[in-house]
Amino acid sequence: MLIAGNWKMYKGPAEAADFCLRLRDTELEGVDVVVCPPFVSLAVAVQLLAGTEIAVAAQNVHWEVEGAYTGEVSAPMLRELGVYGAIVGHSERRQYFGESDETTATRARSALAAGLCVIARVGETEEERERGETENVLRRQVAFLEADDNLVVAYEPVWAIGTGKTATPEIAQEAHGFLKSLLDVPILYGGSVKPENAAELLSQPAVDGALVGGASLELDSFVAICRTAASL
Ligand code: 13P
């Protein structure tokens, strides 16, 4: 079971350091834990979590090794910092920054080739679900990805991200089962995961962990979710 905390655009270096120091002193066994700070806080997180089992991943990564790509960061640069992986294709990247299935796949491929682990996020919008297009959307998004030992997919329905609306365990199980029939990799659920709903979601057979946004920002709620995962 893998629990990843996506901090989004929260926690600069000082707040990240405070969180990592407290996380480092927390007993966490039987679960793989990853934190995904903003770029500027990666170095301090890597430094403070060195020697623990907790991994640090970025929230995005460019497909080229270097070049004239203002504002981007490459996989070898992240590797040099000691970063273990990266999220690609988050719906907020797709919504606000023009990320597509193609760029997501290109980022994933380059990151994997550079030795990073990748969490590739997929998921349908509310309108797509209402129109009965969920499976088509997931099929299209996953078609761009290739199975890899270091690839994990995160199913995050857009309508459940930051809305407090969580997929029911049945919806999550159905989507994960469908995704697994297309691509044989671990699948995390994301979208309003909290200590109160973690057990029912994580106990679904096709749910291999969670990608947690808001509830990963507070140590207590993040640790509670990690411990729930460890107990299952
Ligand atoms: P929330 O847990 O805040 O809904 O965010 C989910 C998410 O986008 C994680 O990547």
Short mmCIF file of N, CA and C in Angstrom, two decimals, residues 1-5 30-35 53 55 84 117-119 151-153 186-189 202 207-212 222 225-226 229-230:
data_model
loop_
_atom_site.label_atom_id
_atom_site.label_comp_id
_atom_site.label_asym_id
_atom_site.label_seq_id
_atom_site.Cartn_x
_atom_site.Cartn_y
_atom_site.Cartn_z
N MET A 1 0.86 -1.20 0.00
CA MET A 1 0.00 0.00 0.00
C MET A 1 0.89 1.24 0.00
N LEU A 2 0.52 2.19 -0.87
CA LEU A 2 1.32 3.41 -1.01
C LEU A 2 0.43 4.62 -0.71
N ILE A 3 0.91 5.49 0.17
CA ILE A 3 0.19 6.73 0.45
C ILE A 3 1.09 7.89 0.06
N ALA A 4 0.62 8.70 -0.89
CA ALA A 4 1.40 9.85 -1.35
C ALA A 4 0.64 11.13 -1.00
N GLY A 5 1.37 12.08 -0.46
CA GLY A 5 0.77 13.37 -0.10
C GLY A 5 1.17 14.42 -1.13
N GLY A 30 4.79 -0.62 7.70
CA GLY A 30 3.85 -1.41 6.92
C GLY A 30 3.14 -0.64 5.83
N VAL A 31 3.67 0.51 5.45
CA VAL A 31 3.07 1.31 4.38
C VAL A 31 4.19 2.11 3.71
N ASP A 32 4.10 2.25 2.38
CA ASP A 32 5.07 3.09 1.66
C ASP A 32 4.52 4.51 1.65
N VAL A 33 5.36 5.45 2.07
CA VAL A 33 4.91 6.84 2.21
C VAL A 33 5.76 7.75 1.32
N VAL A 34 5.07 8.64 0.61
CA VAL A 34 5.74 9.61 -0.27
C VAL A 34 5.17 10.99 0.01
N VAL A 35 6.03 12.00 0.07
CA VAL A 35 5.52 13.38 0.11
C VAL A 35 5.95 14.09 -1.16
N GLU A 53 12.41 5.74 5.56
CA GLU A 53 11.78 5.01 4.45
C GLU A 53 10.86 5.92 3.64
N ALA A 55 9.77 8.62 1.03
CA ALA A 55 10.34 9.12 -0.23
C ALA A 55 9.78 10.51 -0.55
N TYR A 84 12.89 10.99 -5.59
CA TYR A 84 12.62 9.60 -5.97
C TYR A 84 11.64 9.48 -7.14
N CYS A 117 10.53 7.26 -10.30
CA CYS A 117 9.23 6.60 -10.25
C CYS A 117 8.19 7.64 -10.67
N VAL A 118 7.11 7.18 -11.26
CA VAL A 118 6.11 8.12 -11.79
C VAL A 118 4.72 7.78 -11.26
N ILE A 119 4.02 8.81 -10.81
CA ILE A 119 2.60 8.68 -10.47
C ILE A 119 1.85 9.43 -11.56
N LEU A 151 6.09 2.61 -12.59
CA LEU A 151 4.90 3.44 -12.88
C LEU A 151 3.74 3.06 -11.97
N VAL A 152 3.11 4.08 -11.42
CA VAL A 152 1.89 3.93 -10.64
C VAL A 152 0.87 4.87 -11.28
N VAL A 153 -0.38 4.44 -11.38
CA VAL A 153 -1.43 5.33 -11.89
C VAL A 153 -2.26 5.81 -10.69
N PRO A 186 0.08 -0.70 -10.17
CA PRO A 186 -0.69 -0.32 -8.98
C PRO A 186 -1.50 0.95 -9.26
N ILE A 187 -2.70 1.02 -8.68
CA ILE A 187 -3.56 2.19 -8.89
C ILE A 187 -3.92 2.82 -7.54
N LEU A 188 -3.60 4.10 -7.40
CA LEU A 188 -3.95 4.85 -6.20
C LEU A 188 -5.28 5.55 -6.44
N TYR A 189 -6.06 5.72 -5.38
CA TYR A 189 -7.26 6.55 -5.49
C TYR A 189 -6.94 7.94 -4.94
N LEU A 202 -9.59 2.33 0.88
CA LEU A 202 -8.36 1.53 0.76
C LEU A 202 -8.62 0.04 0.90
N VAL A 207 -7.80 -1.12 -5.04
CA VAL A 207 -7.22 0.15 -4.60
C VAL A 207 -5.90 -0.15 -3.89
N ASP A 208 -4.81 0.34 -4.48
CA ASP A 208 -3.48 -0.02 -3.97
C ASP A 208 -2.85 1.10 -3.13
N GLY A 209 -3.63 2.13 -2.86
CA GLY A 209 -3.10 3.23 -2.06
C GLY A 209 -3.86 4.49 -2.38
N ALA A 210 -3.33 5.62 -1.92
CA ALA A 210 -4.05 6.89 -2.11
C ALA A 210 -3.09 8.02 -2.45
N LEU A 211 -3.61 8.96 -3.25
CA LEU A 211 -2.92 10.22 -3.51
C LEU A 211 -3.76 11.29 -2.81
N VAL A 212 -3.19 11.84 -1.74
CA VAL A 212 -3.96 12.68 -0.83
C VAL A 212 -3.56 14.14 -1.02
N PHE A 222 -2.54 13.21 7.82
CA PHE A 222 -1.74 12.40 6.89
C PHE A 222 -1.30 11.10 7.57
N ILE A 225 -4.10 8.57 7.89
CA ILE A 225 -4.38 7.84 6.64
C ILE A 225 -3.30 6.78 6.41
N CYS A 226 -2.05 7.14 6.66
CA CYS A 226 -0.95 6.17 6.49
C CYS A 226 -1.15 4.97 7.42
N ALA A 229 -3.84 2.68 6.19
CA ALA A 229 -3.34 1.84 5.10
C ALA A 229 -2.50 0.70 5.66
N ALA A 230 -1.70 0.99 6.65
CA ALA A 230 -0.82 -0.04 7.23
C ALA A 230 -1.63 -1.13 7.93
#
